[in-house]
PDB file of C-alpha atoms and ligand atoms in Angstrom:
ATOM      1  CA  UNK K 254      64.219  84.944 162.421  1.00  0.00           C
ATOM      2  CA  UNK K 255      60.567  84.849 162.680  1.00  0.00           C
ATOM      3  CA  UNK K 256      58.667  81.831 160.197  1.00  0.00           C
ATOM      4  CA  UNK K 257      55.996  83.608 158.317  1.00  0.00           C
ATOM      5  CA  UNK K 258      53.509  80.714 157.521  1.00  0.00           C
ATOM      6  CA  UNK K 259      54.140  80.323 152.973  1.00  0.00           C
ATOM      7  CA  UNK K 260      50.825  81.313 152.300  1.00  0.00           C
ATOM      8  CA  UNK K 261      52.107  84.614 152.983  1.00  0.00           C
ATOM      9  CA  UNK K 262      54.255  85.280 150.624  1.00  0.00           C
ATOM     10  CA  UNK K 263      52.023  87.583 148.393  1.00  0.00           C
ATOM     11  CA  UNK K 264      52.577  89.928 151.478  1.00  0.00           C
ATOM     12  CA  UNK K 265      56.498  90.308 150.643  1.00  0.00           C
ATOM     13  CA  UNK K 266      56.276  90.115 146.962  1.00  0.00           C
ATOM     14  CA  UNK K 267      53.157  92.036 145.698  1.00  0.00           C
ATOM     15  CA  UNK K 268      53.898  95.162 146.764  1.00  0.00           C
ATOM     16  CA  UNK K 269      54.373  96.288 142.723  1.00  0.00           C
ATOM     17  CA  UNK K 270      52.312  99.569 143.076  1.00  0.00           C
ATOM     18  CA  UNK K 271      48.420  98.885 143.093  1.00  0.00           C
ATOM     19  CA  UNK K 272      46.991  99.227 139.608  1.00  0.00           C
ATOM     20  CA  UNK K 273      43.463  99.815 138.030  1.00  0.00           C
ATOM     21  CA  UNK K 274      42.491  97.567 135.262  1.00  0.00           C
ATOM     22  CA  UNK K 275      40.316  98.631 132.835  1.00  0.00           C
ATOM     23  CA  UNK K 276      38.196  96.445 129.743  1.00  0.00           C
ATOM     24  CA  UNK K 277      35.827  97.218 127.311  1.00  0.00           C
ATOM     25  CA  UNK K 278      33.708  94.240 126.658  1.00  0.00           C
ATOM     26  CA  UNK K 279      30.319  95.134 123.343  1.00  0.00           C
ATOM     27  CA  UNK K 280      30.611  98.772 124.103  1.00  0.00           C
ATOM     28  CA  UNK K 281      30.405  98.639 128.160  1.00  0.00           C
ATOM     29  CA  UNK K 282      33.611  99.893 129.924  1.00  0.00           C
ATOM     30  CA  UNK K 283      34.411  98.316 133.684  1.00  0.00           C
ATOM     31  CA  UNK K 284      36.863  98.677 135.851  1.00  0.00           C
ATOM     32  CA  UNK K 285      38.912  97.027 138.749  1.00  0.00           C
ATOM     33  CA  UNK K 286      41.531  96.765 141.123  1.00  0.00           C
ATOM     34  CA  UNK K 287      44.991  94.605 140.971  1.00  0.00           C
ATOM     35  CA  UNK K 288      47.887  93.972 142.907  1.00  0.00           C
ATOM     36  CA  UNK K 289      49.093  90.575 141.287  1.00  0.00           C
ATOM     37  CA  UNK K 290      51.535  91.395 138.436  1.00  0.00           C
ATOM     38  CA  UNK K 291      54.818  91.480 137.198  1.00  0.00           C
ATOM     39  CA  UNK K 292      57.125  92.326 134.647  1.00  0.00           C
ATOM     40  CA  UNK K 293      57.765  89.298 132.336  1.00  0.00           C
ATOM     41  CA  UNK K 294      60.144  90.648 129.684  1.00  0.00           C
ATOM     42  CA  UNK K 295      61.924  93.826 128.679  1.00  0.00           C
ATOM     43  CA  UNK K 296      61.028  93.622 124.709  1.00  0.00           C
ATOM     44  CA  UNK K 297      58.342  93.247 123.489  1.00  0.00           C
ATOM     45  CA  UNK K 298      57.333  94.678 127.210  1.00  0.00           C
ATOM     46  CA  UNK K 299      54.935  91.673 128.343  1.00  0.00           C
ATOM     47  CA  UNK K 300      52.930  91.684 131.770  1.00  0.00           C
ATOM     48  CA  UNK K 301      51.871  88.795 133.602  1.00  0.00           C
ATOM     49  CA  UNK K 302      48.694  89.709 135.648  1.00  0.00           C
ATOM     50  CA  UNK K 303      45.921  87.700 137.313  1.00  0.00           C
ATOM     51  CA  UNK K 304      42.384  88.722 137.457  1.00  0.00           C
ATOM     52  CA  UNK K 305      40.078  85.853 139.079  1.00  0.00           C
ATOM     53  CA  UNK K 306      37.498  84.167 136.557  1.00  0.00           C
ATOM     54  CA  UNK K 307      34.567  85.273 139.360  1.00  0.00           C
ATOM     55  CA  UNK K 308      35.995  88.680 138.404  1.00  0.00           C
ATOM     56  CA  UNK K 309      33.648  90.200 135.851  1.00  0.00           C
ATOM     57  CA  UNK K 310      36.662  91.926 133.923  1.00  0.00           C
ATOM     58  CA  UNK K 311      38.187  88.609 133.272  1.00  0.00           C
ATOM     59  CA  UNK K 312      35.042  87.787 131.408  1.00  0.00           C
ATOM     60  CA  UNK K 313      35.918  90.964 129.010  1.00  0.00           C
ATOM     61  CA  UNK K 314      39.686  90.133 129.107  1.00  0.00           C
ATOM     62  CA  UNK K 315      39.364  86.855 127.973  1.00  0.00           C
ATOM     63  CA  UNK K 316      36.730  87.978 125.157  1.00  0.00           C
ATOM     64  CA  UNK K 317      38.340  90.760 123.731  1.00  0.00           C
ATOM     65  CA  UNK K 318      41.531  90.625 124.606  1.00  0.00           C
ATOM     66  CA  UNK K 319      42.628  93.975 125.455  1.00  0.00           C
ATOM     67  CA  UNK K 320      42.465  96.528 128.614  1.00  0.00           C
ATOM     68  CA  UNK K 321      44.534  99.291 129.795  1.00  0.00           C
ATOM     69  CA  UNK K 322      46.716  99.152 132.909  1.00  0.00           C
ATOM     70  CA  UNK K 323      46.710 102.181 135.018  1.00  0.00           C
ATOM     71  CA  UNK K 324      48.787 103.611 138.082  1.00  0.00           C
ATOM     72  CA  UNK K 325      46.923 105.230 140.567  1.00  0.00           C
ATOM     73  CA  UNK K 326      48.246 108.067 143.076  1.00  0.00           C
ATOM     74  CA  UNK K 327      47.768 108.463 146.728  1.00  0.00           C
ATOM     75  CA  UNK K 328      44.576 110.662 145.632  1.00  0.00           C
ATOM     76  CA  UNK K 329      42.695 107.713 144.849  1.00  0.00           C
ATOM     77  CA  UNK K 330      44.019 105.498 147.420  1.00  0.00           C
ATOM     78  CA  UNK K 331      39.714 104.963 148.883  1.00  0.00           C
ATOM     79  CA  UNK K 332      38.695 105.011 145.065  1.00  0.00           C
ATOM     80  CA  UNK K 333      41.389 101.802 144.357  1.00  0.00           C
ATOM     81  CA  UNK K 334      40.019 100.112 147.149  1.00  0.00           C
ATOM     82  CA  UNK K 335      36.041 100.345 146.675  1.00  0.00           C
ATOM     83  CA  UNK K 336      36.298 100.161 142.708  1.00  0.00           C
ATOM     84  CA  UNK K 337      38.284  96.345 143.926  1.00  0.00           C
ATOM     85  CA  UNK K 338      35.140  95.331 146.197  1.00  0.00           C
ATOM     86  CA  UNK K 339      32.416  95.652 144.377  1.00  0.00           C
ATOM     87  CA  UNK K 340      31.546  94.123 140.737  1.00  0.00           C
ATOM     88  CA  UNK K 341      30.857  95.562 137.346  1.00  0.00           C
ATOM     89  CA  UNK K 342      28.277  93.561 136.623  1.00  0.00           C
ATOM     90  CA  UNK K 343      25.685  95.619 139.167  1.00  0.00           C
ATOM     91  CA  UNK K 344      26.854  98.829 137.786  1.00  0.00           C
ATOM     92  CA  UNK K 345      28.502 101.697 136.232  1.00  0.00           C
ATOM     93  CA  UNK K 346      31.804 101.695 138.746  1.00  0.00           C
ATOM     94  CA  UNK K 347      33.250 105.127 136.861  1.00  0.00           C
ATOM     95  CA  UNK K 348      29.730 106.824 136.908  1.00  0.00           C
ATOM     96  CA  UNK K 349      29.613 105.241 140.725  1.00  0.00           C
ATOM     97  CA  UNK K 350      32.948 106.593 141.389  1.00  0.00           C
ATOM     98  CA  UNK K 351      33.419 109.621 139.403  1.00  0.00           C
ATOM     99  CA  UNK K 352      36.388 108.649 137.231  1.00  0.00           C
ATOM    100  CA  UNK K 353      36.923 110.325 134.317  1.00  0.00           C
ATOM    101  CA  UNK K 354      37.734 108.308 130.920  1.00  0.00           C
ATOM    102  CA  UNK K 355      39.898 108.918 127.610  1.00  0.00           C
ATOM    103  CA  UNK K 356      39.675 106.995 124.369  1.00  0.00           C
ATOM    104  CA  UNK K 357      42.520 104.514 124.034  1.00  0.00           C
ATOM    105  CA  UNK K 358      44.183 104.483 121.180  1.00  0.00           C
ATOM    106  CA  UNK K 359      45.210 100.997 120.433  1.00  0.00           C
ATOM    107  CA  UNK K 360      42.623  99.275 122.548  1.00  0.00           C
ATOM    108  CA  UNK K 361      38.695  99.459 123.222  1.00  0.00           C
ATOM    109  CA  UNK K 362      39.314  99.854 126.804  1.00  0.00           C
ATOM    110  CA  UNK K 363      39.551 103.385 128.200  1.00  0.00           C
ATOM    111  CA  UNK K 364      42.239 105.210 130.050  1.00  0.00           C
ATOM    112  CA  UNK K 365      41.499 106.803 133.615  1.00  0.00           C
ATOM    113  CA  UNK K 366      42.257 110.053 133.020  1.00  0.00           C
ATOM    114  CA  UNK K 367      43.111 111.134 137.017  1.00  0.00           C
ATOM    115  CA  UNK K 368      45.546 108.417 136.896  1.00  0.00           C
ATOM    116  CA  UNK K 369      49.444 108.626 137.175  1.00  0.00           C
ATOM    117  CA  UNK K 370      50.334 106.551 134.126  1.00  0.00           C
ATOM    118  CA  UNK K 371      48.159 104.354 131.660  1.00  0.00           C
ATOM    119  CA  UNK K 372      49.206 100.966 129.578  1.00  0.00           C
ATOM    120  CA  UNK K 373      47.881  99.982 126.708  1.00  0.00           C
ATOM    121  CA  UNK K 374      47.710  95.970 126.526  1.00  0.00           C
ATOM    122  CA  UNK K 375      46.904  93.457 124.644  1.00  0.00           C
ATOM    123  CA  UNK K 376      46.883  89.149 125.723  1.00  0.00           C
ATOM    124  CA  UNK K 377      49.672  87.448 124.176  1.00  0.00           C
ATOM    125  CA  UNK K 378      49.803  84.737 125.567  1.00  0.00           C
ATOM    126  CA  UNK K 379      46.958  82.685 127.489  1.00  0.00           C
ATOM    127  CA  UNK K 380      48.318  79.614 128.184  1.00  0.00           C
ATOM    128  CA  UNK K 381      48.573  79.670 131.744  1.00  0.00           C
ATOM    129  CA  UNK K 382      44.779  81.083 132.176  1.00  0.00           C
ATOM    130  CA  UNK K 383      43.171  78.202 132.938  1.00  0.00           C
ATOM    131  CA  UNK K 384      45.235  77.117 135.515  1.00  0.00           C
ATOM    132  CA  UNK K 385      46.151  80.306 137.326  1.00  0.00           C
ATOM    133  CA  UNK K 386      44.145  82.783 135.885  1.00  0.00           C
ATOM    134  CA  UNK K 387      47.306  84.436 134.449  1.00  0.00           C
ATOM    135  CA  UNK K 388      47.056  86.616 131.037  1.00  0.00           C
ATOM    136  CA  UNK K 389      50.353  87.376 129.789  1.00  0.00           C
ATOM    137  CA  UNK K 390      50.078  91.085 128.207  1.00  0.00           C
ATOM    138  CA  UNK K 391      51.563  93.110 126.336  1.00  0.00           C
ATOM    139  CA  UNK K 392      52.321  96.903 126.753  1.00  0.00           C
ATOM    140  CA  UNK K 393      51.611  98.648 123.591  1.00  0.00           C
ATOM    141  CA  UNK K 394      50.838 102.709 124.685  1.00  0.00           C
ATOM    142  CA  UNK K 395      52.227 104.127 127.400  1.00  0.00           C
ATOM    143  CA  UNK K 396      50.542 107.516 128.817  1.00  0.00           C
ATOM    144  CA  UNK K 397      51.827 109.583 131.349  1.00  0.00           C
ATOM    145  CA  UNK K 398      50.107 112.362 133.294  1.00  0.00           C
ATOM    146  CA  UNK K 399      53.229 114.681 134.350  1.00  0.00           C
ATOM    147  CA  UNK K 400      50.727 117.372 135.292  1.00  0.00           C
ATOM    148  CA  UNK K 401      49.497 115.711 138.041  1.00  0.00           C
ATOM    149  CA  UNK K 402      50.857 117.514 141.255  1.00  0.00           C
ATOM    150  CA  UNK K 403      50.725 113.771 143.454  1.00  0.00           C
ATOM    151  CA  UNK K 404      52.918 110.991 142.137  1.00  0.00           C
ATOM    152  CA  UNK K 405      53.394 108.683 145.395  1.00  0.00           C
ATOM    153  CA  UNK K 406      52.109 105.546 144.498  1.00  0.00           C
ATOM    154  CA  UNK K 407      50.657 102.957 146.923  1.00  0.00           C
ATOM    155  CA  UNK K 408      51.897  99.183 147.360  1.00  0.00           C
ATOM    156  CA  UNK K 409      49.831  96.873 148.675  1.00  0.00           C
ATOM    157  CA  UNK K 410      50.571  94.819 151.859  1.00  0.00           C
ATOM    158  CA  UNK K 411      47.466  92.685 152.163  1.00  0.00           C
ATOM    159  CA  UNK K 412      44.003  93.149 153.265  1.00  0.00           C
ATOM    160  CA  UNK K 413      43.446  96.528 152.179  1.00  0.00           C
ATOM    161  CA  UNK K 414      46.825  98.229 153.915  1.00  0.00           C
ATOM    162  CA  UNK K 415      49.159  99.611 151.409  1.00  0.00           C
ATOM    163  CA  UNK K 416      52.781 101.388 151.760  1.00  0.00           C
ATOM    164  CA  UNK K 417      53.502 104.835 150.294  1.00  0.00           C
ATOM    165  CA  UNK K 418      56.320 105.248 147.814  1.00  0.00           C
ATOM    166  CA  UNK K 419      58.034 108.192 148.702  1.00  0.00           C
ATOM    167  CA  UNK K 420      61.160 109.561 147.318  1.00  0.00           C
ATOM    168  CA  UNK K 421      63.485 108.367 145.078  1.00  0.00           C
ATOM    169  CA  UNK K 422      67.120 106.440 145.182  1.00  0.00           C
ATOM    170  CA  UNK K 423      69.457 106.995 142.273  1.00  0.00           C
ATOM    171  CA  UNK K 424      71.792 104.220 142.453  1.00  0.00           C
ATOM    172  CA  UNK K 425      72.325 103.891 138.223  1.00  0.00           C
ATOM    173  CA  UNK K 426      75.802 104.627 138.433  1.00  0.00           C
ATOM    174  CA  UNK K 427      76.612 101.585 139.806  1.00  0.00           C
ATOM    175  CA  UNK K 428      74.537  99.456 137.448  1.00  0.00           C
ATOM    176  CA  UNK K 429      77.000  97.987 135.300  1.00  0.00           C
ATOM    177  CA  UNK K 430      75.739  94.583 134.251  1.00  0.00           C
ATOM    178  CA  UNK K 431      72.380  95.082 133.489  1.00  0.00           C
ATOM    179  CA  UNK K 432      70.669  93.292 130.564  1.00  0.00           C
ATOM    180  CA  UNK K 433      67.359  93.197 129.215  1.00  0.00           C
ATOM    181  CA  UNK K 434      65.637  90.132 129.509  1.00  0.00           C
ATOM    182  CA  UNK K 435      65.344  87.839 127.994  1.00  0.00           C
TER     183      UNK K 435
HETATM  184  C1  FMN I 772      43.800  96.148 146.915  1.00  0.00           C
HETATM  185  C2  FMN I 772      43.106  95.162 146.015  1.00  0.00           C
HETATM  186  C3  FMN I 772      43.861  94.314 145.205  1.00  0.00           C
HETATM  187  C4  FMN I 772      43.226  93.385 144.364  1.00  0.00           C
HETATM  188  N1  FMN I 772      43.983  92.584 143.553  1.00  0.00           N
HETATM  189  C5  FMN I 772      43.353  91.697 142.706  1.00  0.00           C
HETATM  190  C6  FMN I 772      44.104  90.896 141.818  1.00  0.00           C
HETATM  191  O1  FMN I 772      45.328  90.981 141.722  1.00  0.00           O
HETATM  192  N2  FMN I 772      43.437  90.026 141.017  1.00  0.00           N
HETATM  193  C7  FMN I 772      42.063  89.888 141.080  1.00  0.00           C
HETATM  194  O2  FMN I 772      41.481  89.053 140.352  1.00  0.00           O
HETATM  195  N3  FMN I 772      41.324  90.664 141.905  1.00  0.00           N
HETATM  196  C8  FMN I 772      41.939  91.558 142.715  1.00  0.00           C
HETATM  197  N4  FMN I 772      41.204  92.359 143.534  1.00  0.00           N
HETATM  198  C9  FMN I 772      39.744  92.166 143.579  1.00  0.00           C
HETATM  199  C10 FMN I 772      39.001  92.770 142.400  1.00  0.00           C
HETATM  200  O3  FMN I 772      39.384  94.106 142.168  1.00  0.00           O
HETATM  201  C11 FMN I 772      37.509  92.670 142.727  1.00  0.00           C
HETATM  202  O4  FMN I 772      37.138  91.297 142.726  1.00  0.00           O
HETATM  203  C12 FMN I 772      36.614  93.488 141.835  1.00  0.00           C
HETATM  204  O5  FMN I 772      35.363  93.559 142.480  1.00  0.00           O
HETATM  205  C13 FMN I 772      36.444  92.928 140.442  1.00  0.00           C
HETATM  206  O6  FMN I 772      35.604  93.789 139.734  1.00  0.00           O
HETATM  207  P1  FMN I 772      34.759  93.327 138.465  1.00  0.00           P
HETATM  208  O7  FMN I 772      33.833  92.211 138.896  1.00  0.00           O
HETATM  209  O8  FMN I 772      34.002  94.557 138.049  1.00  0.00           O
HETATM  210  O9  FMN I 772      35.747  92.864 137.448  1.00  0.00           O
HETATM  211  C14 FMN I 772      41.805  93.302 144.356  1.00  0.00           C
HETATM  212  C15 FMN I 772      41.052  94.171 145.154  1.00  0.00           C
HETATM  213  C16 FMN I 772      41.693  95.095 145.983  1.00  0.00           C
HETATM  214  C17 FMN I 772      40.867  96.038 146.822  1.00  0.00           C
END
């Protein structure tokens, strides 16, 4: 076997598909890009994710507690990746970027309405911010845009490279000790 060097690990285990996160801090909706989360718990659904304090979204998460989780598609695979290097606090990113925007209905934050799928969250828990920048969420709305004629999702690898999901393996049959956790 080959030694990866540790630091590397984000590489095998981040690969959840790429998400958009969206706040809505005194009126002004942002936007950005996030590859570090992970389910938590079945129910209540909760969401660990971690957005970096020089992020200007984690200065709305913290404040208002709330932002919506969405899914992108292979569409807006160069969208994902310039709406995650650049910051909110120059500008508009969805006027910059063209994305289109529903009210929320449990949350200030918008949904993106070109996306596959959109969470509604809210912070639970925020114990482990200030050491790892970790909000624990959790998923309150769930919206899902069937209509949409591309549904691969993209997974990223590191450094801007992502996998393709593409097809789909139904193995439930043979899932016969599965329990919700916790
Ligand atoms: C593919 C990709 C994945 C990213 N994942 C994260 C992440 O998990 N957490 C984070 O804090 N920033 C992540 N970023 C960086 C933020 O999206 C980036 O810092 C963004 O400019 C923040 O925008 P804002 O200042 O408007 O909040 C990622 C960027 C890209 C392109």
């Amino acid at each position: 076997m080959k030694e990866l060097p540790a630091l590397q690990a984000c590489r095998l285990l981040e690969p959840g598909p790429i998400v958009m996160v969206s706040t809505c801090d005194n009126g002004r909706a942002n936007v950005m890009t996030m590859g570090f989360h992970m389910m938590i718990q079945h129910d209540p659904p909760l969401i660990g994710c971690v957005i970096g304090p020089w992020d200007h979204s984690y200065h709305a998460l913290r404040k208002t507690g709330e932002c919506v989780i969405a899914v992108p598609g292979l569409d807006l695979a160069e969208t994902v990746v310039d709406v995650g290097n650049c910051s909110g606090a120059d500008f508009d990113k969805f006027e910059r970027f063209g994305l289109k925007t529903r009210l929320a209905e449990q949350v200030s934050a918008p949904l993106l309405e070109d996306c596959l799928a959109n969470i509604e969250c809210v912070v639970v828990d925020d114990r482990l911010r200030d050491p790892y920048s970790l909000f624990i969420l959790e998923a309150k709305r769930i919206w899902l845009n069937e209509g949409r004629t591309e549904q691969r999702t993209l997974h990223h690898r590191g450094d801007g490279t992502f996998a393709i999901d593409n097809g789909m393996l139904d193995l439930s049959d043979r899932m016969v000790k599965w329990r919700h956790l916790p």
